[in-house]
Amino acid sequence: MKINQLNIVVLTGAGISAESGLRTFRDNGGLWEEHPVEEVATPQAWQRNPSMVWGFYQSRRRQLSEVEPNPAHFALSKLAEYAKDFFLITQNVDDLHERSGIMDVVHMHGQLRMLRCELSGKSEERMEPSDLESDFQFCTCCETASRLRPDIVWFGEQPMNMVEIYNKIETCDVFIVVGSSGHVYPAAGLVNFAKQFNVQTILINLEEPLNSFMFDETHFGSAGKILPKLVNEWIEQSSLC
Ligand code: OAD
């Protein structure tokens, strides 16, 4: 694959951050086993029991400072450097892609670093030590400060940036998915969308996900081992041209 001639779009899921020590959602011991989705990841949960939801996300926000990008994140930032065009979509709410050097990341499910005003809907980056305390935090945008909620897309809410995401996929040459179980739509359906435009599709995942039959090429194993090797191979193939 001559990546220096290709427009590449990548979609990542929780699997890419697993080797950094962040738990995935649906694997054994995944986050949804200990914290059922309906208790922490729906607008209804926030209405019913905001303290529980707030506590869940505050502990995930605090955890960001304890983890580092892994070789899979760095392999993607190398791919971004060598590809003709590169666009990264992530379902992940962590900041490990940015910390591996890719600044232009589209977070379709939101970001832990941000909090959103419940009244105005405006998001602000809030990662100062006082922002990470257990108490609710309040916005800087309203005259009387309003409560902030996690800037996360919960079940039943619309993912972010979908128009841009569809536009990028329909005009790319290669669509690569890393570390996602194919359970959550619309992310899981993006491979089908790519196929409609004759885009080449590649999967890197630990185990076979639900939608693996949609991919032209599959690589099963840990992303931290497979991606660096693949990216180096692609760089070598490109420099032969
Ligand atoms: P899942 O937890 O559903 O799936 C993670 C996938 O990563 C599984 O298929 C694993 O086999 C794979 N995996 C685990 N370790 C890996 C490794 N080291 N290398 C490669 N693959 C590995 O996570 P997602 O598919 O990202 O949404 O979940 C999608 C959405 O569901 C999340 O964004 C989250 C969740 O509910 C929200 O919270 C809005």
Short mmCIF file of C-alpha atoms and ligand atoms in Angstrom, two decimals:
data_model
loop_
_atom_site.label_atom_id
_atom_site.label_comp_id
_atom_site.label_asym_id
_atom_site.label_seq_id
_atom_site.Cartn_x
_atom_site.Cartn_y
_atom_site.Cartn_z
CA MET A 1 0.00 0.00 0.00
CA LYS A 2 1.57 3.31 -1.10
CA ILE A 3 0.33 5.50 1.70
CA ASN A 4 2.03 8.61 0.34
CA GLN A 5 -0.49 8.46 -2.53
CA LEU A 6 -3.55 7.66 -0.43
CA ASN A 7 -6.23 9.54 1.44
CA ILE A 8 -6.64 7.56 4.67
CA VAL A 9 -9.41 7.75 7.26
CA VAL A 10 -9.04 5.89 10.58
CA LEU A 11 -11.72 5.09 13.17
CA THR A 12 -10.54 4.02 16.60
CA GLY A 13 -12.39 2.45 19.54
CA ALA A 14 -11.61 1.53 23.13
CA GLY A 15 -9.30 -1.32 22.05
CA ILE A 16 -6.57 1.11 20.98
CA SER A 17 -6.34 2.53 24.50
CA ALA A 18 -6.50 -0.86 26.27
CA GLU A 19 -2.72 -1.26 26.26
CA SER A 20 -2.43 2.15 27.92
CA GLY A 21 -4.39 0.75 30.86
CA LEU A 22 -7.85 2.13 30.04
CA ARG A 23 -10.58 -0.47 30.29
CA THR A 24 -12.68 -1.24 27.24
CA PHE A 25 -16.48 -1.45 27.58
CA ARG A 26 -17.56 -4.90 26.48
CA ASP A 27 -14.56 -7.19 27.02
CA ASN A 28 -14.37 -9.35 30.15
CA GLY A 29 -13.94 -6.96 33.06
CA GLY A 30 -15.04 -4.07 30.81
CA LEU A 31 -16.47 -0.83 32.19
CA TRP A 32 -20.11 -1.71 31.48
CA GLU A 33 -19.86 -4.84 33.63
CA GLU A 34 -19.19 -2.83 36.77
CA HIS A 35 -21.21 0.24 35.78
CA PRO A 36 -24.32 -0.68 33.78
CA VAL A 37 -24.86 1.68 30.83
CA GLU A 38 -28.32 2.71 32.01
CA GLU A 39 -26.89 3.84 35.37
CA VAL A 40 -24.09 6.06 34.06
CA ALA A 41 -24.37 6.70 30.33
CA THR A 42 -27.88 7.93 29.55
CA PRO A 43 -29.58 11.35 29.92
CA GLN A 44 -32.13 9.59 32.18
CA ALA A 45 -29.35 8.44 34.53
CA TRP A 46 -28.09 12.04 34.76
CA GLN A 47 -31.60 13.23 35.68
CA ARG A 48 -32.21 10.41 38.14
CA ASN A 49 -28.86 10.25 39.87
CA PRO A 50 -26.46 13.01 38.75
CA SER A 51 -24.06 12.33 41.64
CA MET A 52 -23.45 8.78 40.50
CA VAL A 53 -22.94 9.80 36.86
CA TRP A 54 -20.71 12.72 37.88
CA GLY A 55 -18.60 10.46 40.11
CA PHE A 56 -18.13 7.93 37.28
CA TYR A 57 -16.90 10.57 34.81
CA GLN A 58 -14.81 12.50 37.35
CA SER A 59 -12.88 9.34 38.14
CA ARG A 60 -12.33 8.71 34.41
CA ARG A 61 -11.25 12.35 33.96
CA ARG A 62 -8.74 12.03 36.81
CA GLN A 63 -7.41 8.79 35.31
CA LEU A 64 -6.24 10.64 32.17
CA SER A 65 -3.19 11.95 34.02
CA GLU A 66 -2.21 8.38 35.00
CA VAL A 67 -2.05 6.91 31.47
CA GLU A 68 0.15 7.42 28.43
CA PRO A 69 -0.26 6.78 24.69
CA ASN A 70 0.93 3.31 23.62
CA PRO A 71 2.73 2.08 20.46
CA ALA A 72 -0.59 1.83 18.56
CA HIS A 73 -1.30 5.55 19.11
CA PHE A 74 2.25 6.44 18.02
CA ALA A 75 1.96 4.22 14.93
CA LEU A 76 -1.11 6.20 13.85
CA SER A 77 0.68 9.51 14.32
CA LYS A 78 3.47 8.15 12.10
CA LEU A 79 0.87 7.06 9.53
CA ALA A 80 -0.59 10.59 9.63
CA GLU A 81 2.84 11.99 8.78
CA TYR A 82 3.42 9.76 5.74
CA ALA A 83 -0.09 9.54 4.26
CA LYS A 84 -1.08 11.89 1.45
CA ASP A 85 -4.17 12.85 3.49
CA PHE A 86 -5.13 11.63 6.92
CA PHE A 87 -8.26 12.04 9.04
CA LEU A 88 -8.77 10.49 12.46
CA ILE A 89 -12.17 9.74 13.97
CA THR A 90 -12.32 8.29 17.45
CA GLN A 91 -15.12 6.91 19.58
CA ASN A 92 -12.78 7.33 22.53
CA VAL A 93 -13.25 10.11 25.03
CA ASP A 94 -9.63 10.03 26.23
CA ASP A 95 -6.92 12.37 24.90
CA LEU A 96 -4.28 9.78 23.99
CA HIS A 97 -4.34 10.47 20.23
CA GLU A 98 -3.68 14.17 20.86
CA ARG A 99 -0.88 13.25 23.26
CA SER A 100 0.71 11.00 20.62
CA GLY A 101 0.92 14.03 18.30
CA ILE A 102 -2.32 14.08 16.28
CA MET A 103 -3.97 17.38 17.11
CA ASP A 104 -6.86 17.25 14.67
CA VAL A 105 -8.97 14.43 16.12
CA VAL A 106 -12.73 14.17 15.67
CA HIS A 107 -14.25 12.77 18.87
CA MET A 108 -17.65 11.43 17.83
CA HIS A 109 -18.62 10.47 21.41
CA GLY A 110 -17.25 13.59 23.13
CA GLN A 111 -14.21 14.18 25.34
CA LEU A 112 -13.43 13.72 29.01
CA ARG A 113 -11.36 16.91 29.07
CA MET A 114 -14.44 18.99 28.30
CA LEU A 115 -17.53 19.81 30.34
CA ARG A 116 -20.78 21.18 28.88
CA CYS A 117 -23.08 23.85 30.30
CA GLU A 118 -26.51 22.33 30.90
CA LEU A 119 -28.20 25.65 30.07
CA SER A 120 -26.31 27.05 27.05
CA GLY A 121 -24.90 23.78 25.67
CA LYS A 122 -21.42 25.39 25.39
CA SER A 123 -18.42 23.18 26.11
CA GLU A 124 -15.31 24.28 27.95
CA GLU A 125 -12.02 22.55 28.68
CA ARG A 126 -11.92 21.99 32.46
CA MET A 127 -8.92 20.02 33.63
CA GLU A 128 -7.52 22.17 36.45
CA PRO A 129 -7.09 20.25 39.74
CA SER A 130 -10.18 22.02 41.18
CA ASP A 131 -12.22 20.88 38.14
CA LEU A 132 -11.47 17.26 39.02
CA GLU A 133 -12.88 17.37 42.54
CA SER A 134 -15.96 15.39 43.52
CA ASP A 135 -18.29 18.41 43.70
CA PHE A 136 -20.35 19.47 40.70
CA GLN A 137 -18.67 22.16 38.61
CA PHE A 138 -20.29 25.31 37.19
CA CYS A 139 -19.92 27.10 33.85
CA THR A 140 -18.17 30.34 32.98
CA CYS A 141 -20.61 31.22 30.18
CA CYS A 142 -23.92 32.08 31.93
CA GLU A 143 -24.60 35.19 34.02
CA THR A 144 -25.56 32.94 36.91
CA ALA A 145 -23.21 29.98 36.58
CA SER A 146 -25.06 26.79 35.55
CA ARG A 147 -24.17 23.23 36.38
CA LEU A 148 -21.85 21.46 33.94
CA ARG A 149 -22.40 17.92 32.66
CA PRO A 150 -19.81 15.61 31.12
CA ASP A 151 -19.29 16.50 27.43
CA ILE A 152 -20.00 12.91 26.49
CA VAL A 153 -22.49 11.48 24.00
CA TRP A 154 -24.78 9.27 26.05
CA PHE A 155 -26.99 6.49 24.74
CA GLY A 156 -29.99 8.06 23.02
CA GLU A 157 -28.03 11.22 22.05
CA GLN A 158 -26.64 12.18 18.65
CA PRO A 159 -22.93 11.51 17.97
CA MET A 160 -20.93 14.62 17.11
CA ASN A 161 -19.57 15.76 13.72
CA MET A 162 -21.41 13.15 11.63
CA VAL A 163 -21.68 15.30 8.47
CA GLU A 164 -17.91 15.83 8.40
CA ILE A 165 -17.31 12.15 9.16
CA TYR A 166 -19.49 10.92 6.26
CA ASN A 167 -17.90 13.47 3.90
CA LYS A 168 -14.38 12.36 4.78
CA ILE A 169 -15.19 8.65 4.40
CA GLU A 170 -16.91 8.97 1.06
CA THR A 171 -13.89 10.71 -0.46
CA CYS A 172 -11.11 8.57 1.02
CA ASP A 173 -9.17 5.65 -0.50
CA VAL A 174 -8.67 3.55 2.62
CA PHE A 175 -10.76 3.25 5.80
CA ILE A 176 -9.02 1.60 8.77
CA VAL A 177 -10.79 0.57 11.99
CA VAL A 178 -8.79 -0.17 15.15
CA GLY A 179 -10.06 -1.69 18.41
CA SER A 180 -13.85 -1.51 18.16
CA SER A 181 -16.40 -4.26 18.80
CA GLY A 182 -18.91 -3.12 16.16
CA HIS A 183 -21.76 -2.92 18.68
CA VAL A 184 -22.49 0.80 18.68
CA TYR A 185 -24.08 2.62 15.74
CA PRO A 186 -23.54 4.78 13.77
CA ALA A 187 -19.79 4.07 14.28
CA ALA A 188 -20.22 0.35 13.58
CA GLY A 189 -21.96 1.12 10.27
CA LEU A 190 -19.23 3.39 8.90
CA VAL A 191 -17.51 0.42 7.27
CA ASN A 192 -20.70 -0.38 5.32
CA PHE A 193 -20.88 3.28 4.28
CA ALA A 194 -17.24 3.17 3.11
CA LYS A 195 -17.93 0.03 1.04
CA GLN A 196 -20.69 1.87 -0.86
CA PHE A 197 -17.98 4.21 -2.17
CA ASN A 198 -15.54 1.40 -3.07
CA VAL A 199 -13.18 2.40 -0.30
CA GLN A 200 -10.66 -0.26 0.75
CA THR A 201 -11.41 -1.34 4.34
CA ILE A 202 -8.93 -2.70 6.89
CA LEU A 203 -9.57 -3.93 10.44
CA ILE A 204 -7.15 -4.33 13.35
CA ASN A 205 -8.77 -5.85 16.44
CA LEU A 206 -7.94 -8.25 19.24
CA GLU A 207 -10.91 -10.51 18.54
CA GLU A 208 -13.37 -10.82 15.71
CA PRO A 209 -15.95 -8.01 16.06
CA LEU A 210 -19.60 -8.26 14.94
CA ASN A 211 -18.97 -6.47 11.64
CA SER A 212 -15.67 -8.10 10.65
CA PHE A 213 -17.17 -9.67 7.49
CA MET A 214 -17.48 -6.15 6.01
CA PHE A 215 -13.70 -5.63 5.86
CA ASP A 216 -11.47 -6.42 2.87
CA GLU A 217 -8.48 -7.09 5.12
CA THR A 218 -8.44 -8.17 8.78
CA HIS A 219 -5.61 -8.41 11.33
CA PHE A 220 -6.41 -10.04 14.66
CA GLY A 221 -4.20 -9.40 17.69
CA SER A 222 -3.19 -6.48 19.86
CA ALA A 223 -3.08 -3.10 18.14
CA GLY A 224 0.13 -2.18 19.97
CA LYS A 225 1.92 -5.05 18.22
CA ILE A 226 0.17 -5.09 14.83
CA LEU A 227 -0.14 -1.40 13.97
CA PRO A 228 3.55 -0.39 14.31
CA LYS A 229 4.51 -3.33 12.08
CA LEU A 230 1.86 -2.57 9.46
CA VAL A 231 2.65 1.14 9.35
CA ASN A 232 6.37 0.43 8.91
CA GLU A 233 5.59 -2.00 6.07
CA TRP A 234 3.39 0.60 4.37
CA ILE A 235 6.10 3.26 4.71
CA GLU A 236 8.63 0.89 3.14
CA GLN A 237 6.27 0.08 0.27
CA SER A 238 5.75 3.81 -0.33
CA SER A 239 9.43 4.66 -0.49
CA LEU A 240 9.91 2.02 -3.24
CA CYS A 241 7.82 4.04 -5.72
P1 OAD B 1 -15.80 -2.08 23.08
O1 OAD B 1 -15.42 -2.26 24.49
O2 OAD B 1 -17.20 -2.40 22.69
O3 OAD B 1 -14.84 -2.96 22.15
C1 OAD B 1 -13.46 -2.91 22.27
C2 OAD B 1 -12.86 -3.81 21.20
O4 OAD B 1 -11.47 -3.66 21.27
C3 OAD B 1 -13.18 -5.29 21.36
O5 OAD B 1 -13.64 -5.83 20.12
C4 OAD B 1 -11.83 -5.91 21.74
O6 OAD B 1 -11.63 -7.21 21.18
C5 OAD B 1 -10.86 -4.93 21.14
N1 OAD B 1 -9.57 -4.85 21.86
C6 OAD B 1 -9.32 -4.98 23.17
N2 OAD B 1 -8.02 -4.84 23.43
C7 OAD B 1 -7.41 -4.60 22.24
C8 OAD B 1 -6.07 -4.38 21.82
N3 OAD B 1 -5.06 -4.36 22.70
N4 OAD B 1 -5.84 -4.19 20.50
C9 OAD B 1 -6.84 -4.22 19.60
N5 OAD B 1 -8.11 -4.44 19.92
C10 OAD B 1 -8.42 -4.61 21.22
O7 OAD B 1 -15.39 -0.58 22.68
P2 OAD B 1 -15.90 0.30 21.45
O8 OAD B 1 -16.19 -0.52 20.26
O9 OAD B 1 -14.96 1.43 21.31
O10 OAD B 1 -19.57 4.93 23.90
O11 OAD B 1 -17.26 0.85 22.04
C11 OAD B 1 -17.99 1.79 21.31
C12 OAD B 1 -18.71 2.72 22.24
O12 OAD B 1 -19.45 1.96 23.19
C13 OAD B 1 -17.80 3.56 23.11
O13 OAD B 1 -17.35 4.73 22.46
C14 OAD B 1 -18.66 3.90 24.29
C15 OAD B 1 -19.35 2.56 24.51
O14 OAD B 1 -20.61 2.60 25.02
C16 OAD B 1 -19.98 5.83 24.80
O15 OAD B 1 -19.71 5.78 25.99
C17 OAD B 1 -20.81 6.92 24.20
#
